[in-house]
CSV table of C-alpha atoms and ligand atoms in Angstrom, one decimal:
chain,number,residue,atom,x,y,z
A,1,UNK,CA,35.5,-14.4,20.6
A,2,UNK,CA,36.5,-10.8,21.0
A,3,UNK,CA,34.0,-8.5,22.7
A,4,UNK,CA,33.7,-6.2,19.7
A,5,UNK,CA,30.2,-5.4,18.7
A,6,UNK,CA,29.5,-6.8,15.2
A,7,UNK,CA,29.2,-4.2,12.4
A,8,UNK,CA,26.2,-3.8,10.1
A,9,UNK,CA,27.4,-6.1,7.3
A,10,UNK,CA,28.2,-8.8,9.8
A,11,UNK,CA,24.7,-8.5,11.4
A,12,UNK,CA,23.1,-8.6,7.9
A,13,UNK,CA,24.7,-12.0,7.3
A,14,UNK,CA,24.6,-13.5,10.8
A,15,UNK,CA,22.1,-11.9,13.3
A,16,UNK,CA,19.6,-14.3,14.6
A,17,UNK,CA,21.0,-17.4,12.8
A,18,UNK,CA,22.9,-20.4,14.0
A,19,UNK,CA,23.8,-23.7,12.3
A,20,UNK,CA,20.7,-25.9,12.7
A,21,UNK,CA,21.2,-27.8,16.0
A,22,UNK,CA,19.8,-31.1,14.6
A,23,UNK,CA,21.2,-31.3,11.1
A,24,UNK,CA,24.1,-28.8,11.0
A,25,UNK,CA,22.4,-27.0,8.1
A,26,UNK,CA,24.3,-23.7,7.7
A,27,UNK,CA,21.6,-21.7,5.8
A,28,UNK,CA,18.5,-21.1,7.8
A,29,UNK,CA,16.1,-24.0,7.0
A,30,UNK,CA,12.5,-23.4,5.8
A,31,UNK,CA,10.4,-24.8,8.6
A,32,UNK,CA,7.5,-25.6,6.4
A,33,UNK,CA,5.1,-26.8,9.1
A,34,UNK,CA,1.9,-25.5,10.5
A,35,UNK,CA,2.3,-26.7,14.0
A,36,UNK,CA,4.8,-27.9,16.7
A,37,UNK,CA,4.6,-30.8,19.1
A,38,UNK,CA,4.5,-29.9,22.8
A,39,UNK,CA,6.8,-31.6,25.3
A,40,UNK,CA,3.9,-32.3,27.7
A,41,UNK,CA,0.6,-30.9,29.0
A,42,UNK,CA,2.3,-28.4,31.3
A,43,UNK,CA,4.5,-27.1,28.4
A,44,UNK,CA,1.4,-26.6,26.2
A,45,UNK,CA,-0.4,-24.8,29.0
A,46,UNK,CA,2.5,-22.4,29.7
A,47,UNK,CA,2.9,-21.6,26.0
A,48,UNK,CA,-0.8,-20.7,25.7
A,49,UNK,CA,-0.7,-18.7,28.8
A,50,UNK,CA,2.4,-16.6,27.7
A,51,UNK,CA,4.4,-18.0,30.6
A,52,UNK,CA,7.0,-19.6,28.3
A,53,UNK,CA,8.1,-18.7,24.8
A,54,UNK,CA,8.0,-21.3,22.1
A,55,UNK,CA,6.4,-22.5,18.9
A,56,UNK,CA,2.7,-23.3,18.8
A,57,UNK,CA,1.3,-22.7,15.3
A,58,UNK,CA,2.8,-20.8,12.3
A,59,UNK,CA,0.1,-18.2,12.3
A,60,UNK,CA,1.6,-17.0,15.6
A,61,UNK,CA,5.3,-17.7,15.0
A,62,UNK,CA,7.7,-19.9,13.1
A,63,UNK,CA,11.4,-20.7,13.5
A,64,UNK,CA,12.4,-19.4,10.0
A,65,UNK,CA,10.4,-16.2,10.6
A,66,UNK,CA,12.0,-15.9,14.0
A,67,UNK,CA,15.5,-15.6,12.4
A,68,UNK,CA,14.2,-12.9,10.1
A,69,UNK,CA,12.6,-11.0,13.1
A,70,UNK,CA,15.8,-11.2,15.1
A,71,UNK,CA,17.9,-10.0,12.1
A,72,UNK,CA,15.8,-7.0,11.3
A,73,UNK,CA,15.5,-6.0,15.0
A,74,UNK,CA,19.4,-6.1,15.2
A,75,UNK,CA,19.8,-4.1,12.0
A,76,UNK,CA,17.3,-1.4,13.1
A,77,UNK,CA,18.6,-1.3,16.7
A,78,UNK,CA,15.2,-2.4,18.2
A,79,UNK,CA,14.3,-4.8,21.1
A,80,UNK,CA,12.2,-7.2,19.1
A,81,UNK,CA,10.4,-7.5,15.8
A,82,UNK,CA,7.4,-9.3,14.2
A,83,UNK,CA,7.3,-10.5,10.6
A,84,UNK,CA,3.9,-10.4,8.9
A,85,UNK,CA,2.5,-11.1,5.4
A,86,UNK,CA,3.0,-7.6,3.8
A,87,UNK,CA,4.0,-4.0,4.5
A,88,UNK,CA,0.3,-3.2,4.6
A,89,UNK,CA,-0.4,-5.9,7.2
A,90,UNK,CA,2.4,-4.4,9.4
A,91,UNK,CA,0.5,-1.1,9.3
A,92,UNK,CA,-2.8,-2.6,10.3
A,93,UNK,CA,-1.3,-4.7,13.1
A,94,UNK,CA,0.6,-1.7,14.5
A,95,UNK,CA,-2.4,0.6,14.6
A,96,UNK,CA,-4.7,-2.0,15.9
A,97,UNK,CA,-2.7,-2.0,19.2
A,98,UNK,CA,-2.8,1.8,19.4
A,99,UNK,CA,-6.3,3.0,18.3
A,100,UNK,CA,-9.8,2.4,19.5
A,101,UNK,CA,-12.8,3.3,17.3
A,102,UNK,CA,-13.1,7.1,17.1
A,103,UNK,CA,-9.3,7.7,17.7
A,104,UNK,CA,-7.1,9.6,15.4
A,105,UNK,CA,-3.5,9.3,14.1
A,106,UNK,CA,-1.5,11.9,12.2
A,107,UNK,CA,0.1,10.9,9.0
A,108,UNK,CA,2.6,12.7,6.7
A,109,UNK,CA,0.9,13.6,3.4
A,110,UNK,CA,3.8,12.3,1.4
A,111,UNK,CA,3.4,8.5,1.5
A,112,UNK,CA,3.3,5.4,-0.6
A,113,UNK,CA,0.0,5.6,-2.6
A,114,UNK,CA,-1.3,2.3,-1.1
A,115,UNK,CA,-0.8,3.7,2.4
A,116,UNK,CA,-2.8,6.8,1.5
A,117,UNK,CA,-5.6,4.5,0.3
A,118,UNK,CA,-5.4,2.3,3.3
A,119,UNK,CA,-5.5,5.1,5.8
A,120,UNK,CA,-8.3,7.1,4.0
A,121,UNK,CA,-10.7,4.3,3.2
A,122,UNK,CA,-10.0,0.9,4.9
A,123,UNK,CA,-9.2,2.4,8.3
A,124,UNK,CA,-12.3,4.5,8.2
A,125,UNK,CA,-14.4,1.4,8.4
A,126,UNK,CA,-12.5,0.5,11.7
A,127,UNK,CA,-13.3,4.0,13.1
A,128,UNK,CA,-9.6,5.0,12.9
A,129,UNK,CA,-9.4,8.6,11.6
A,130,UNK,CA,-6.3,9.8,9.7
A,131,UNK,CA,-5.4,13.5,10.0
A,132,UNK,CA,-2.9,14.6,7.3
A,133,UNK,CA,0.1,16.9,8.0
A,134,UNK,CA,2.9,18.2,5.7
A,135,UNK,CA,6.3,16.7,6.4
A,136,UNK,CA,7.9,19.9,5.1
A,137,UNK,CA,6.0,22.0,7.8
A,138,UNK,CA,6.7,20.5,11.2
A,139,UNK,CA,4.2,22.9,12.9
A,140,UNK,CA,1.4,21.3,10.8
A,141,UNK,CA,2.0,18.1,13.0
A,142,UNK,CA,1.8,20.1,16.2
A,143,UNK,CA,-1.5,21.8,15.0
A,144,UNK,CA,-3.0,18.4,14.2
A,145,UNK,CA,-2.6,17.0,17.7
A,146,UNK,CA,-5.9,16.5,19.7
A,147,UNK,CA,-6.8,14.5,22.8
A,148,UNK,CA,-7.8,11.6,20.5
A,149,UNK,CA,-4.4,11.5,18.8
A,150,UNK,CA,-2.7,8.1,19.4
A,151,UNK,CA,0.2,8.0,17.0
A,152,UNK,CA,2.2,9.8,14.3
A,153,UNK,CA,3.1,8.0,11.1
A,154,UNK,CA,5.8,9.2,8.6
A,155,UNK,CA,8.1,7.7,5.9
A,156,UNK,CA,11.9,8.3,6.4
A,157,UNK,CA,12.5,8.6,2.7
A,158,UNK,CA,9.1,9.4,1.3
A,159,UNK,CA,7.4,8.0,-1.8
A,160,UNK,CA,7.3,8.9,-4.6
A,161,UNK,CA,9.8,11.8,-4.8
A,162,UNK,CA,12.5,10.4,-2.5
A,163,UNK,CA,12.2,13.4,-0.1
A,164,UNK,CA,13.8,13.2,3.3
A,165,UNK,CA,11.8,13.6,6.4
A,166,UNK,CA,13.1,15.4,9.5
A,167,UNK,CA,12.6,12.4,11.9
A,168,UNK,CA,14.1,14.1,14.9
A,169,UNK,CA,11.9,17.2,14.6
A,170,UNK,CA,8.7,15.1,14.3
A,171,UNK,CA,9.8,12.8,17.1
A,172,UNK,CA,9.9,15.9,19.3
A,173,UNK,CA,6.3,16.7,18.4
A,174,UNK,CA,5.3,13.1,19.2
A,175,UNK,CA,7.1,13.1,22.5
A,176,UNK,CA,5.4,16.4,23.6
A,177,UNK,CA,2.0,14.9,22.5
A,178,UNK,CA,2.7,11.7,24.5
A,179,UNK,CA,2.2,9.5,21.4
A,180,UNK,CA,4.6,7.0,19.6
A,181,UNK,CA,6.3,7.9,16.4
A,182,UNK,CA,5.9,5.2,13.7
A,183,UNK,CA,8.4,5.4,10.8
A,184,UNK,CA,8.0,3.5,7.6
A,185,UNK,CA,11.6,2.9,6.7
A,186,UNK,CA,11.0,0.9,3.5
A,187,UNK,CA,12.7,3.2,1.0
A,188,UNK,CA,15.8,3.8,3.1
A,189,UNK,CA,16.3,0.4,4.7
A,190,UNK,CA,18.4,0.4,7.9
A,191,UNK,CA,21.6,0.5,5.8
A,192,UNK,CA,20.8,4.2,5.0
A,193,UNK,CA,18.8,5.3,8.0
A,194,UNK,CA,18.1,3.8,11.4
A,195,UNK,CA,15.0,5.8,12.6
A,196,UNK,CA,15.2,4.5,16.2
A,197,UNK,CA,18.6,6.4,16.5
A,198,UNK,CA,16.6,9.6,15.6
A,199,UNK,CA,13.7,9.1,18.1
A,200,UNK,CA,11.3,6.6,16.4
A,201,UNK,CA,9.4,4.3,18.7
A,202,UNK,CA,8.2,1.8,16.1
A,203,UNK,CA,9.6,1.0,12.6
A,204,UNK,CA,7.6,-0.7,9.9
A,205,UNK,CA,8.8,-2.1,6.6
A,206,UNK,CA,7.5,-3.5,3.4
A,207,UNK,CA,10.1,-6.4,3.2
A,208,UNK,CA,8.9,-6.7,-0.4
A,209,UNK,CA,11.2,-3.8,-1.4
A,210,UNK,CA,14.9,-3.3,-0.6
A,211,UNK,CA,15.2,-5.7,2.3
A,212,UNK,CA,14.1,-8.7,0.2
A,213,UNK,CA,15.5,-6.8,-2.7
A,214,UNK,CA,14.9,-9.2,-5.6
A,215,UNK,CA,11.3,-8.5,-6.5
A,216,UNK,CA,10.2,-12.1,-5.6
A,217,UNK,CA,8.5,-12.1,-2.2
A,218,UNK,CA,5.9,-10.0,-0.4
A,219,UNK,CA,6.4,-9.5,3.3
A,220,UNK,CA,6.3,-6.9,6.1
A,221,UNK,CA,7.8,-6.4,9.5
A,222,UNK,CA,7.3,-4.3,12.7
A,223,UNK,CA,10.2,-3.3,14.9
A,224,UNK,CA,9.7,-2.3,18.5
A,225,UNK,CA,12.3,0.3,19.7
A,226,UNK,CA,11.4,-0.5,23.3
A,227,UNK,CA,11.4,3.2,24.1
A,228,UNK,CA,7.7,4.1,24.7
A,229,UNK,CA,6.0,4.0,28.1
A,230,UNK,CA,2.5,2.6,27.3
A,231,UNK,CA,1.3,2.8,30.9
A,232,UNK,CA,0.7,6.6,31.1
A,233,UNK,CA,-2.8,8.0,31.2
A,234,UNK,CA,-4.7,4.8,30.2
A,235,UNK,CA,-4.3,5.8,26.6
A,236,UNK,CA,-3.1,2.4,25.3
A,237,UNK,CA,-5.4,-0.2,27.0
A,238,UNK,CA,-4.2,-3.0,24.7
A,239,UNK,CA,-0.8,-2.6,26.4
A,240,UNK,CA,-1.5,-1.3,29.9
A,241,UNK,CA,-4.8,-3.0,30.9
A,242,UNK,CA,-5.5,-6.6,31.9
A,243,UNK,CA,-6.0,-8.8,28.8
A,244,UNK,CA,-9.0,-11.1,29.0
A,245,UNK,CA,-7.4,-13.2,26.2
A,246,UNK,CA,-4.5,-14.1,28.5
A,247,UNK,CA,-5.9,-14.6,32.1
A,248,UNK,CA,-5.8,-10.9,32.8
A,249,UNK,CA,-2.1,-10.2,32.3
A,250,UNK,CA,-0.9,-6.7,31.5
A,251,UNK,CA,1.5,-6.8,28.6
A,252,UNK,CA,3.6,-3.7,29.5
A,253,UNK,CA,4.0,-4.9,33.1
A,254,UNK,CA,4.9,-8.4,32.0
A,255,UNK,CA,7.1,-7.8,29.0
A,256,UNK,CA,8.6,-4.4,29.6
A,257,UNK,CA,10.6,-3.0,26.6
A,258,UNK,CA,9.3,-5.5,24.1
A,259,UNK,CA,5.7,-5.4,25.2
A,260,UNK,CA,4.6,-3.7,21.9
A,261,UNK,CA,6.2,-6.5,19.7
A,262,UNK,CA,4.4,-9.1,22.0
A,263,UNK,CA,1.1,-7.2,21.6
A,264,UNK,CA,1.5,-7.2,17.8
A,265,UNK,CA,2.0,-11.0,17.9
A,266,UNK,CA,-0.4,-12.2,20.5
A,267,UNK,CA,-3.2,-9.8,19.9
A,268,UNK,CA,-2.6,-8.6,16.3
A,269,UNK,CA,-1.2,-11.5,14.3
A,270,UNK,CA,-2.9,-14.2,16.3
A,271,UNK,CA,-6.4,-12.7,15.9
A,272,UNK,CA,-6.2,-10.9,12.5
A,273,UNK,CA,-4.1,-13.6,10.9
A,274,UNK,CA,-1.7,-12.1,8.3
A,275,UNK,CA,1.1,-14.6,8.8
A,276,UNK,CA,4.2,-14.5,6.7
A,277,UNK,CA,5.0,-17.8,4.8
A,278,UNK,CA,8.3,-19.3,6.1
A,279,UNK,CA,9.2,-19.7,2.4
A,280,UNK,CA,9.0,-15.9,1.9
A,281,UNK,CA,10.9,-15.4,5.2
A,282,UNK,CA,13.7,-17.6,3.8
A,283,UNK,CA,13.8,-15.6,0.5
A,284,UNK,CA,13.9,-12.3,2.3
A,285,UNK,CA,16.6,-13.5,4.8
A,286,UNK,CA,18.7,-14.5,1.8
A,287,UNK,CA,18.1,-11.0,0.3
A,288,UNK,CA,19.1,-9.3,3.5
A,289,UNK,CA,22.6,-10.9,3.5
A,290,UNK,CA,23.6,-8.7,0.6
A,291,UNK,CA,21.6,-5.6,1.7
A,292,UNK,CA,24.7,-3.4,2.3
A,293,UNK,CA,26.3,-4.3,-1.0
A,294,UNK,CA,23.1,-3.8,-3.0
A,295,UNK,CA,22.0,-0.6,-1.3
A,296,UNK,CA,25.3,1.1,-1.9
A,297,UNK,CA,25.2,0.2,-5.6
A,298,UNK,CA,21.5,1.3,-5.8
A,299,UNK,CA,22.4,4.7,-4.4
A,300,UNK,CA,25.6,5.2,-6.5
A,301,UNK,CA,23.6,4.3,-9.7
A,302,UNK,CA,20.7,6.5,-8.7
A,303,UNK,CA,23.0,9.5,-8.2
A,304,UNK,CA,24.6,8.9,-11.6
A,305,UNK,CA,21.2,8.6,-13.3
A,306,UNK,CA,19.9,11.7,-11.5
A,307,UNK,CA,22.9,13.7,-12.6
A,308,UNK,CA,22.4,12.6,-16.2
A,309,UNK,CA,18.7,13.6,-16.2
A,310,UNK,CA,19.4,16.9,-14.5
A,311,UNK,CA,21.6,17.8,-17.5
A,312,UNK,CA,19.1,16.6,-20.2
A,313,UNK,CA,17.3,19.2,-22.3
A,314,UNK,CA,13.9,17.3,-22.2
A,315,UNK,CA,13.9,17.2,-18.4
A,316,UNK,CA,12.2,20.0,-16.5
A,317,UNK,CA,13.3,19.0,-13.0
A,318,UNK,CA,14.8,16.2,-11.0
A,319,UNK,CA,13.8,15.5,-7.4
A,320,UNK,CA,16.7,13.5,-5.9
A,321,UNK,CA,18.0,14.4,-2.5
A,322,UNK,CA,21.4,13.2,-3.4
A,323,UNK,CA,21.9,16.1,-5.8
A,324,UNK,CA,23.6,19.2,-4.1
A,325,UNK,CA,20.9,21.5,-5.6
A,326,UNK,CA,18.0,19.5,-4.2
A,327,UNK,CA,15.7,21.0,-1.5
A,328,UNK,CA,16.3,18.0,0.7
A,329,UNK,CA,20.0,17.8,0.3
A,330,UNK,CA,20.9,19.1,3.8
A,331,UNK,CA,18.5,16.6,5.4
A,332,UNK,CA,20.0,13.8,3.2
A,333,UNK,CA,23.5,14.7,4.4
A,334,UNK,CA,22.3,14.5,8.0
A,335,UNK,CA,20.1,11.4,7.9
A,336,UNK,CA,21.4,9.4,4.9
A,337,UNK,CA,25.1,10.2,4.4
A,338,UNK,CA,25.8,7.0,2.6
A,339,UNK,CA,23.3,7.8,-0.1
A,340,UNK,CA,19.8,9.2,-0.6
A,341,UNK,CA,18.2,6.0,-1.7
A,342,UNK,CA,17.3,4.8,-5.2
A,343,UNK,CA,13.7,5.9,-5.7
A,344,UNK,CA,13.1,9.4,-7.1
A,345,UNK,CA,11.0,11.4,-9.5
A,346,UNK,CA,11.6,13.7,-12.4
A,347,UNK,CA,9.3,15.8,-14.6
A,348,UNK,CA,9.4,16.2,-18.3
A,349,UNK,CA,9.0,19.4,-20.2
A,350,UNK,CA,6.5,17.6,-22.5
A,351,UNK,CA,4.1,16.9,-19.5
A,352,UNK,CA,1.8,13.9,-19.3
A,353,UNK,CA,2.2,12.8,-22.9
A,354,UNK,CA,6.0,12.9,-22.7
A,355,UNK,CA,5.8,10.8,-19.5
A,356,UNK,CA,3.6,8.2,-21.2
A,357,UNK,CA,5.9,8.1,-24.3
A,358,UNK,CA,9.1,7.7,-22.2
A,359,UNK,CA,7.6,4.8,-20.2
A,360,UNK,CA,6.7,3.0,-23.5
A,361,UNK,CA,10.1,3.5,-25.1
A,362,UNK,CA,12.3,2.3,-22.2
A,363,UNK,CA,13.7,-1.2,-22.7
A,364,UNK,CA,15.9,-2.0,-19.8
A,365,UNK,CA,13.6,-0.4,-17.3
A,366,UNK,CA,10.5,-2.4,-16.4
A,367,UNK,CA,7.2,-0.6,-16.4
A,368,UNK,CA,5.6,-1.8,-13.2
A,369,UNK,CA,4.3,-1.0,-9.8
A,370,UNK,CA,7.1,-1.8,-7.4
A,371,UNK,CA,10.3,-0.4,-6.0
A,372,UNK,CA,13.5,-1.8,-4.5
A,373,UNK,CA,14.2,-4.6,-7.0
A,374,UNK,CA,17.6,-5.5,-8.4
A,375,UNK,CA,16.1,-4.5,-11.7
A,376,UNK,CA,15.5,-0.8,-12.7
A,377,UNK,CA,11.8,0.1,-12.7
A,378,UNK,CA,9.7,3.0,-14.0
A,379,UNK,CA,6.2,4.1,-13.4
A,380,UNK,CA,4.0,7.1,-14.1
A,381,UNK,CA,2.4,7.7,-10.6
A,382,UNK,CA,-0.4,10.0,-11.7
A,383,UNK,CA,-2.0,7.3,-13.9
A,384,UNK,CA,-1.3,4.3,-11.6
A,385,UNK,CA,-0.2,4.3,-7.9
A,386,UNK,CA,-1.6,7.8,-7.1
A,387,UNK,CA,-4.5,7.7,-9.6
A,388,UNK,CA,-7.1,7.6,-6.8
A,389,UNK,CA,-6.1,11.1,-5.7
A,390,UNK,CA,-7.6,14.3,-7.1
A,391,UNK,CA,-5.3,16.6,-9.1
A,392,UNK,CA,-4.4,18.9,-6.1
A,393,UNK,CA,-3.6,15.9,-3.9
A,394,UNK,CA,-1.5,14.4,-6.6
A,395,UNK,CA,0.6,17.5,-6.8
A,396,UNK,CA,0.8,17.8,-3.0
A,397,UNK,CA,2.0,14.2,-2.7
A,398,UNK,CA,4.6,14.7,-5.4
A,399,UNK,CA,2.8,12.8,-8.2
A,400,UNK,CA,1.7,15.5,-10.6
A,401,UNK,CA,0.8,14.5,-14.2
A,402,UNK,CA,4.2,15.3,-15.7
A,403,UNK,CA,6.1,13.2,-13.0
A,404,UNK,CA,7.9,9.9,-13.7
A,405,UNK,CA,9.2,7.8,-10.9
A,406,UNK,CA,12.3,5.6,-11.1
A,407,UNK,CA,13.6,2.9,-8.9
A,408,UNK,CA,17.2,2.4,-9.9
A,409,UNK,CA,18.5,-1.2,-9.8
A,410,UNK,CA,22.0,-2.6,-9.6
A,411,UNK,CA,22.7,-3.0,-13.3
A,412,UNK,CA,25.7,-1.1,-14.9
A,413,UNK,CA,24.9,2.6,-14.7
A,414,UNK,CA,26.1,3.2,-18.2
A,415,UNK,CA,23.4,0.9,-19.6
A,416,UNK,CA,20.7,2.6,-17.6
A,417,UNK,CA,21.8,6.0,-18.8
A,418,UNK,CA,21.9,4.7,-22.5
A,419,UNK,CA,18.4,3.4,-22.2
A,420,UNK,CA,17.0,6.7,-20.8
A,421,UNK,CA,18.9,8.6,-23.5
A,422,UNK,CA,17.3,6.6,-26.4
A,423,UNK,CA,13.9,6.8,-24.8
A,424,UNK,CA,14.1,10.6,-24.2
A,425,UNK,CA,14.9,10.8,-28.0
A,426,UNK,CA,18.1,12.9,-28.2
B,501,PLP,C1,5.3,-1.2,-0.8
B,501,PLP,C2,5.2,-0.2,0.3
B,501,PLP,C3,4.3,-0.5,1.3
B,501,PLP,C4,3.3,-1.6,1.3
B,501,PLP,O1,4.0,-2.8,1.4
B,501,PLP,P1,3.4,-4.2,0.8
B,501,PLP,O2,4.5,-5.2,1.1
B,501,PLP,O3,3.2,-4.0,-0.7
B,501,PLP,O4,2.1,-4.4,1.5
B,501,PLP,C5,4.3,0.4,2.4
B,501,PLP,N1,5.1,1.5,2.4
B,501,PLP,C6,6.0,1.7,1.4
B,501,PLP,C7,6.9,2.9,1.5
B,501,PLP,C8,6.1,0.9,0.3
B,501,PLP,O5,7.0,1.1,-0.6
């Protein structure tokens, strides 16, 4: 073997996987089992006491899921990862390690609609308070910091308009405040942006989207960059203080630069329970093998469709950072030089009614609430994903009444453009 470091496409196919030692199976098997036999009583005791790593019970870990975890950690450049049942579960498990009741976290206002809901309503019942900031105004993050701030949460490419976030600038604010920066990298995938390279401490994903890539499996993952010092100032007791669940061990002291991933597993996943099915892990692993090929095609198609729409008389505006005229184009060139993703919005001169009409006339595009499928998708956010927001908040989050969101698939771009052309009624 040469000592070359493997490239991204090689890692996407191989990282974390080996031929099965028992059967020789080349694809990663689905270890469809709830539990694992211990070697002997001492082995069992050491697994339960965190003195040894190994399989106990699929709620806490599974060999198929472990391959997925190692693969995504390698693609993101992190020290370790933890797969969970959904993107939303990843967000709950991450914040449970960081926040005590009464604490705050700062979140970018431009987020996936479901995350806005989760942060505003569900997290309130845990006593976790979200403070919103504007990702286009870095100073708004600085102003939002208080002694109770425990984390900052942003999306790298933000839903729904595909805007690009200045990760480095916000990581500087996080560093100054002494809190970790969490980046939801779902819309970019590590093929386009690796947030850890730009100062992120934790990366989360909905694996449901581009990583799985085929619209067939829900999943989520947490990647630990291994960069944050959890011991300072007693701010993060889950990581720095003795844990009564595990004979008083301190996770940071014991596990060093992957302590956060361990905390998410042994305190979050073990006790909250949102485990990923090994079957879904297998489906998502298979999807990841072609991530670089799919993602490039998604981006190339999205650029062609955005250019077509920008020249169409029925279209008022196109928000796609891959267009040279776009407000986020410079940030796209810096953070996502291979392509600005495949999710973007545009607005129609005919407003709300034109949006509804377009959605009903499209044939190749599927009208549904998802992104990151091989198939091209369309939705009208104001009446669906962002409908819970009031009108001002809709506009602020990029989901005004005249806005249509597309997630461009990997079909032939000429067919996508022809479908839009007939639906726009030229
Ligand atoms: C879909 C999505 C989520 C939530 O993920 P689920 O797997 O649906 O729970 C979070 N963030 C972004 C950006 C998403 O697109």
